[in-house]
PDB file of C-alpha atoms in Angstrom:
ATOM      1  CA  MET D  26    -122.655 171.230 -87.116  1.00 50.00           C
ATOM      2  CA  GLY D  27    -120.839 174.360 -86.173  1.00 49.00           C
ATOM      3  CA  ARG D  28    -121.427 174.940 -81.878  1.00 48.00           C
ATOM      4  CA  GLU D  29    -124.911 173.551 -81.895  1.00 48.00           C
ATOM      5  CA  ILE D  30    -126.974 170.867 -83.977  1.00 57.00           C
ATOM      6  CA  ARG D  31    -131.122 172.252 -84.705  1.00 54.00           C
ATOM      7  CA  VAL D  32    -133.469 169.017 -84.806  1.00 56.00           C
ATOM      8  CA  GLY D  33    -136.649 169.748 -86.096  1.00 51.00           C
ATOM      9  CA  CYS D  34    -138.482 169.850 -83.992  1.00 53.00           C
ATOM     10  CA  PRO D  35    -140.545 172.926 -82.042  1.00 50.00           C
ATOM     11  CA  SER D  36    -139.615 172.040 -78.305  1.00 52.00           C
ATOM     12  CA  SER D  37    -136.258 170.634 -78.816  1.00 52.00           C
ATOM     13  CA  GLY D  38    -134.744 173.466 -80.683  1.00 61.00           C
ATOM     14  CA  SER D  39    -130.827 174.115 -80.602  1.00 73.00           C
ATOM     15  CA  LEU D  40    -128.465 172.127 -78.500  1.00 80.00           C
ATOM     16  CA  PRO D  41    -124.942 172.942 -77.848  1.00 83.00           C
ATOM     17  CA  LEU D  42    -123.079 169.444 -79.425  1.00 88.00           C
ATOM     18  CA  GLY D  43    -122.197 170.703 -82.262  1.00 88.00           C
ATOM     19  CA  ALA D  44    -119.091 169.047 -84.308  1.00 91.00           C
ATOM     20  CA  ARG D  45    -117.228 173.106 -83.052  1.00 91.00           C
ATOM     21  CA  ARG D  46    -117.658 172.873 -80.060  1.00 92.00           C
ATOM     22  CA  ILE D  47    -117.268 168.886 -78.902  1.00 94.00           C
ATOM     23  CA  THR D  48    -114.053 169.899 -80.278  1.00 94.00           C
ATOM     24  CA  ARG D  49    -113.184 172.726 -78.369  1.00 93.00           C
ATOM     25  CA  ASP D  50    -114.228 171.111 -75.221  1.00 94.00           C
ATOM     26  CA  TRP D  51    -113.453 167.233 -75.417  1.00 95.00           C
ATOM     27  CA  LEU D  52    -110.684 167.108 -78.412  1.00 94.00           C
ATOM     28  CA  PRO D  53    -108.514 169.983 -78.471  1.00 92.00           C
ATOM     29  CA  GLY D  54    -107.175 171.303 -81.832  1.00 86.00           C
ATOM     30  CA  GLY D  55    -108.489 167.381 -83.256  1.00 86.00           C
ATOM     31  CA  ALA D  56    -105.930 165.025 -81.777  1.00 86.00           C
ATOM     32  CA  VAL D  57    -105.898 161.528 -81.457  1.00 92.00           C
ATOM     33  CA  PRO D  58    -108.106 160.612 -78.092  1.00 94.00           C
ATOM     34  CA  SER D  59    -107.871 158.178 -76.117  1.00 94.00           C
ATOM     35  CA  MET D  60    -110.041 154.749 -75.631  1.00 94.00           C
ATOM     36  CA  ALA D  61    -111.138 156.034 -72.556  1.00 96.00           C
ATOM     37  CA  ARG D  62    -111.677 159.750 -73.873  1.00 96.00           C
ATOM     38  CA  LEU D  63    -113.717 158.779 -76.903  1.00 96.00           C
ATOM     39  CA  GLU D  64    -115.987 157.024 -73.913  1.00 97.00           C
ATOM     40  CA  GLU D  65    -116.074 159.910 -72.658  1.00 97.00           C
ATOM     41  CA  VAL D  66    -117.510 161.853 -75.393  1.00 97.00           C
ATOM     42  CA  ARG D  67    -120.022 159.428 -76.422  1.00 97.00           C
ATOM     43  CA  GLU D  68    -121.508 159.735 -72.668  1.00 97.00           C
ATOM     44  CA  PHE D  69    -121.611 163.072 -72.563  1.00 96.00           C
ATOM     45  CA  LEU D  70    -124.110 162.836 -75.831  1.00 96.00           C
ATOM     46  CA  ALA D  71    -125.764 160.467 -75.190  1.00 96.00           C
ATOM     47  CA  HIS D  72    -126.475 161.934 -71.479  1.00 95.00           C
ATOM     48  CA  ALA D  73    -127.233 165.816 -73.279  1.00 93.00           C
ATOM     49  CA  LEU D  74    -129.533 164.206 -76.031  1.00 92.00           C
ATOM     50  CA  SER D  75    -131.313 161.936 -73.912  1.00 90.00           C
ATOM     51  CA  ALA D  76    -131.946 164.986 -71.192  1.00 88.00           C
ATOM     52  CA  ALA D  77    -133.639 167.329 -74.517  1.00 85.00           C
ATOM     53  CA  PRO D  78    -136.986 168.116 -74.184  1.00 81.00           C
ATOM     54  CA  GLY D  79    -138.835 167.210 -77.493  1.00 80.00           C
ATOM     55  CA  LEU D  80    -136.094 165.108 -79.447  1.00 82.00           C
ATOM     56  CA  PRO D  81    -138.199 162.826 -82.233  1.00 82.00           C
ATOM     57  CA  VAL D  82    -137.671 159.188 -82.735  1.00 84.00           C
ATOM     58  CA  ALA D  83    -137.955 158.460 -86.396  1.00 84.00           C
ATOM     59  CA  ALA D  84    -141.464 156.593 -86.780  1.00 83.00           C
ATOM     60  CA  ARG D  85    -140.895 153.030 -88.556  1.00 83.00           C
ATOM     61  CA  GLY D  86    -140.162 153.369 -92.604  1.00 78.00           C
ATOM     62  CA  GLY D  87    -140.285 156.934 -91.637  1.00 77.00           C
ATOM     63  CA  ARG D  88    -137.915 159.902 -93.282  1.00 80.00           C
ATOM     64  CA  VAL D  89    -135.149 161.241 -91.047  1.00 83.00           C
ATOM     65  CA  VAL D  90    -133.360 163.782 -92.961  1.00 82.00           C
ATOM     66  CA  ALA D  91    -129.941 165.872 -92.487  1.00 83.00           C
ATOM     67  CA  CYS D  92    -128.740 169.164 -94.114  1.00 80.00           C
ATOM     68  CA  SER D  93    -125.229 169.935 -92.766  1.00 83.00           C
ATOM     69  CA  LYS D  94    -122.169 169.746 -93.842  1.00 85.00           C
ATOM     70  CA  THR D  95    -120.714 167.244 -91.987  1.00 89.00           C
ATOM     71  CA  PHE D  96    -123.506 164.955 -92.444  1.00 89.00           C
ATOM     72  CA  GLU D  97    -122.891 165.188 -96.254  1.00 89.00           C
ATOM     73  CA  GLN D  98    -118.695 165.175 -95.441  1.00 92.00           C
ATOM     74  CA  LEU D  99    -119.599 161.974 -93.743  1.00 94.00           C
ATOM     75  CA  ALA D 100    -121.991 160.658 -96.182  1.00 93.00           C
ATOM     76  CA  ARG D 101    -118.628 161.024 -98.705  1.00 92.00           C
ATOM     77  CA  LEU D 102    -116.717 158.864 -96.326  1.00 94.00           C
ATOM     78  CA  ALA D 103    -118.719 156.044 -96.645  1.00 93.00           C
ATOM     79  CA  GLY D 104    -118.739 155.987 -99.665  1.00 89.00           C
ATOM     80  CA  THR D 105    -121.638 158.150-101.663  1.00 82.00           C
ATOM     81  CA  PRO D 106    -120.833 159.679-105.375  1.00 73.00           C
ATOM     82  CA  SER D 107    -119.698 163.841-104.833  1.00 66.00           C
ATOM     83  CA  ARG D 108    -122.257 166.150-106.199  1.00 64.00           C
ATOM     84  CA  ARG D 109    -120.340 166.958-108.740  1.00 64.00           C
ATOM     85  CA  ARG D 110    -120.370 162.889-110.676  1.00 63.00           C
ATOM     86  CA  LYS D 111    -123.608 161.719-110.181  1.00 60.00           C
ATOM     87  CA  PRO D 112    -125.587 165.102-109.127  1.00 54.00           C
ATOM     88  CA  HIS D 113    -128.904 163.287-108.570  1.00 51.00           C
ATOM     89  CA  THR D 114    -127.913 160.698-106.668  1.00 60.00           C
ATOM     90  CA  GLY D 115    -129.554 160.534-103.352  1.00 67.00           C
ATOM     91  CA  ARG D 116    -127.373 160.699-100.348  1.00 80.00           C
ATOM     92  CA  GLN D 117    -127.634 157.799 -97.382  1.00 89.00           C
ATOM     93  CA  LEU D 118    -126.340 157.559 -94.383  1.00 92.00           C
ATOM     94  CA  THR D 119    -126.444 154.445 -92.712  1.00 93.00           C
ATOM     95  CA  LEU D 120    -125.689 154.325 -88.620  1.00 95.00           C
ATOM     96  CA  SER D 121    -123.568 151.058 -89.109  1.00 96.00           C
ATOM     97  CA  GLN D 122    -121.636 153.089 -92.029  1.00 96.00           C
ATOM     98  CA  LEU D 123    -120.912 155.874 -89.669  1.00 96.00           C
ATOM     99  CA  ARG D 124    -120.094 153.084 -86.868  1.00 97.00           C
ATOM    100  CA  ARG D 125    -117.204 151.544 -89.518  1.00 97.00           C
ATOM    101  CA  TRP D 126    -115.514 155.021 -89.428  1.00 97.00           C
ATOM    102  CA  ILE D 127    -115.314 156.062 -86.163  1.00 97.00           C
ATOM    103  CA  PRO D 128    -112.381 154.321 -84.969  1.00 97.00           C
ATOM    104  CA  VAL D 129    -111.061 155.332 -88.449  1.00 97.00           C
ATOM    105  CA  LEU D 130    -110.530 158.816 -87.510  1.00 97.00           C
ATOM    106  CA  ALA D 131    -109.868 158.125 -84.100  1.00 96.00           C
ATOM    107  CA  GLY D 132    -107.202 156.826 -84.725  1.00 96.00           C
ATOM    108  CA  ALA D 133    -105.298 160.112 -87.163  1.00 95.00           C
ATOM    109  CA  GLY D 134    -104.699 162.914 -86.715  1.00 94.00           C
ATOM    110  CA  PRO D 135    -106.326 165.883 -88.955  1.00 95.00           C
ATOM    111  CA  ALA D 136    -103.481 165.570 -91.830  1.00 95.00           C
ATOM    112  CA  ARG D 137    -104.151 162.191 -92.204  1.00 96.00           C
ATOM    113  CA  ARG D 138    -107.883 162.362 -92.227  1.00 96.00           C
ATOM    114  CA  ALA D 139    -107.838 165.396 -94.609  1.00 96.00           C
ATOM    115  CA  ARG D 140    -106.795 162.807 -96.732  1.00 96.00           C
ATOM    116  CA  LEU D 141    -109.786 160.621 -96.377  1.00 96.00           C
ATOM    117  CA  PRO D 142    -112.363 161.100 -99.504  1.00 94.00           C
ATOM    118  CA  GLY D 143    -115.001 163.548 -98.294  1.00 92.00           C
ATOM    119  CA  ILE D 144    -113.323 165.657 -95.914  1.00 95.00           C
ATOM    120  CA  SER D 145    -111.822 168.278 -96.528  1.00 92.00           C
ATOM    121  CA  ARG D 146    -109.416 170.164 -94.665  1.00 93.00           C
ATOM    122  CA  HIS D 147    -110.295 172.849 -93.235  1.00 92.00           C
ATOM    123  CA  ARG D 148    -112.871 170.818 -91.040  1.00 92.00           C
ATOM    124  CA  ALA D 149    -110.994 167.446 -90.801  1.00 95.00           C
ATOM    125  CA  GLY D 150    -110.156 168.143 -87.092  1.00 94.00           C
ATOM    126  CA  GLN D 151    -113.451 168.416 -86.114  1.00 95.00           C
ATOM    127  CA  ALA D 152    -114.339 165.294 -88.362  1.00 96.00           C
ATOM    128  CA  LEU D 153    -114.410 162.741 -85.688  1.00 97.00           C
ATOM    129  CA  ALA D 154    -116.220 165.200 -83.237  1.00 96.00           C
ATOM    130  CA  GLY D 155    -118.812 165.435 -85.994  1.00 95.00           C
ATOM    131  CA  ALA D 156    -119.379 161.463 -86.767  1.00 96.00           C
ATOM    132  CA  LEU D 157    -119.739 161.119 -82.557  1.00 97.00           C
ATOM    133  CA  VAL D 158    -122.522 163.430 -82.527  1.00 95.00           C
ATOM    134  CA  ALA D 159    -124.074 162.105 -85.650  1.00 94.00           C
ATOM    135  CA  GLU D 160    -123.763 159.020 -84.746  1.00 97.00           C
ATOM    136  CA  ALA D 161    -125.751 160.039 -80.848  1.00 95.00           C
ATOM    137  CA  LEU D 162    -128.289 162.045 -82.729  1.00 92.00           C
ATOM    138  CA  LEU D 163    -129.217 159.007 -84.894  1.00 93.00           C
ATOM    139  CA  THR D 164    -129.061 156.515 -81.876  1.00 94.00           C
ATOM    140  CA  ALA D 165    -130.569 158.818 -79.651  1.00 92.00           C
ATOM    141  CA  CYS D 166    -133.730 158.984 -82.652  1.00 89.00           C
ATOM    142  CA  GLU D 167    -133.771 155.904 -82.581  1.00 91.00           C
ATOM    143  CA  ALA D 168    -132.831 156.580 -86.909  1.00 91.00           C
ATOM    144  CA  GLU D 169    -130.621 153.551 -88.616  1.00 92.00           C
ATOM    145  CA  SER D 170    -130.068 156.034 -91.371  1.00 91.00           C
ATOM    146  CA  VAL D 171    -130.500 159.149 -92.513  1.00 91.00           C
ATOM    147  CA  GLY D 172    -130.886 160.816 -96.041  1.00 88.00           C
ATOM    148  CA  ILE D 173    -128.430 163.565 -96.436  1.00 86.00           C
ATOM    149  CA  SER D 174    -129.921 167.308 -98.050  1.00 79.00           C
ATOM    150  CA  PRO D 175    -128.051 169.274 -99.960  1.00 72.00           C
ATOM    151  CA  TRP D 176    -129.830 172.078 -98.505  1.00 68.00           C
ATOM    152  CA  SER D 177    -128.963 174.044 -95.494  1.00 64.00           C
ATOM    153  CA  THR D 178    -130.536 174.355 -92.438  1.00 61.00           C
ATOM    154  CA  ARG D 179    -132.406 177.537 -92.841  1.00 64.00           C
ATOM    155  CA  GLU D 180    -133.414 176.778 -96.466  1.00 65.00           C
ATOM    156  CA  GLY D 181    -134.806 173.357 -95.884  1.00 59.00           C
ATOM    157  CA  LEU D 182    -137.413 174.723 -93.029  1.00 61.00           C
ATOM    158  CA  LEU D 183    -138.305 177.255 -95.685  1.00 64.00           C
ATOM    159  CA  LEU D 184    -138.845 174.246 -98.055  1.00 62.00           C
ATOM    160  CA  GLU D 185    -140.416 172.727 -95.483  1.00 59.00           C
ATOM    161  CA  GLN D 186    -142.463 175.235 -94.736  1.00 63.00           C
ATOM    162  CA  LEU D 187    -143.599 175.771 -98.609  1.00 67.00           C
ATOM    163  CA  GLY D 188    -144.350 171.991 -98.840  1.00 60.00           C
ATOM    164  CA  ALA D 189    -146.690 172.530 -95.906  1.00 49.00           C
ATOM    165  CA  VAL D 190    -148.477 175.804 -97.136  1.00 43.00           C
ATOM    166  CA  SER D 191    -148.747 174.470-100.351  1.00 44.00           C
ATOM    167  CA  ALA D 192    -150.835 171.696 -99.251  1.00 44.00           C
ATOM    168  CA  ALA D 193    -153.103 173.827 -96.163  1.00 40.00           C
ATOM    169  CA  PRO D 194    -156.431 175.648 -97.521  1.00 41.00           C
ATOM    170  CA  ARG D 195    -155.709 179.723 -98.082  1.00 37.00           C
ATOM    171  CA  HIS D 196    -157.684 180.421 -94.779  1.00 38.00           C
ATOM    172  CA  ASP D 197    -155.358 178.157 -92.282  1.00 38.00           C
ATOM    173  CA  LEU D 198    -151.771 180.182 -93.848  1.00 35.00           C
ATOM    174  CA  PRO D 199    -150.408 181.550 -91.311  1.00 39.00           C
ATOM    175  CA  LEU D 200    -150.051 185.095 -91.208  1.00 36.00           C
ATOM    176  CA  THR D 201    -147.234 187.192 -90.397  1.00 38.00           C
ATOM    177  CA  GLY D 202    -145.822 190.733 -90.503  1.00 36.00           C
TER     178      GLY D 202
END
């Protein structure tokens, strides 16, 4: 979640709503915002996502997956064990967990955020923006929780394509070249 977010739907593409960009444009320096500023950011994100064409809605009982360092750190903050301690444990982040931690992140500056579980020092300044983007995205997609993938977006899309390819008959494979 640097400068943009990518949503796994061809018609929605990339949106300029990454944690780094929101921090730069709305929460400079990662400083502690006022409640009014926090609401302004939430309203901006909700409006931007509602205007995004083709934003998917989570299927009831379906699986929603995030593949970003920001989501991974937020899941750690919410209590998910580290990959080093429990490498094969499924990682989840719920909207309610996220909403419990946003006030904590909002009330702390970057130095204090860096001491929170899962938040790295070099990402502490954008941790609040990342949480706000994650909250807005889950809300807009009507998802109550998200599974955390250990893979990056590029690797995740490749794995998804490999899964789709292995399930497709040979004559249906797309040709590129």
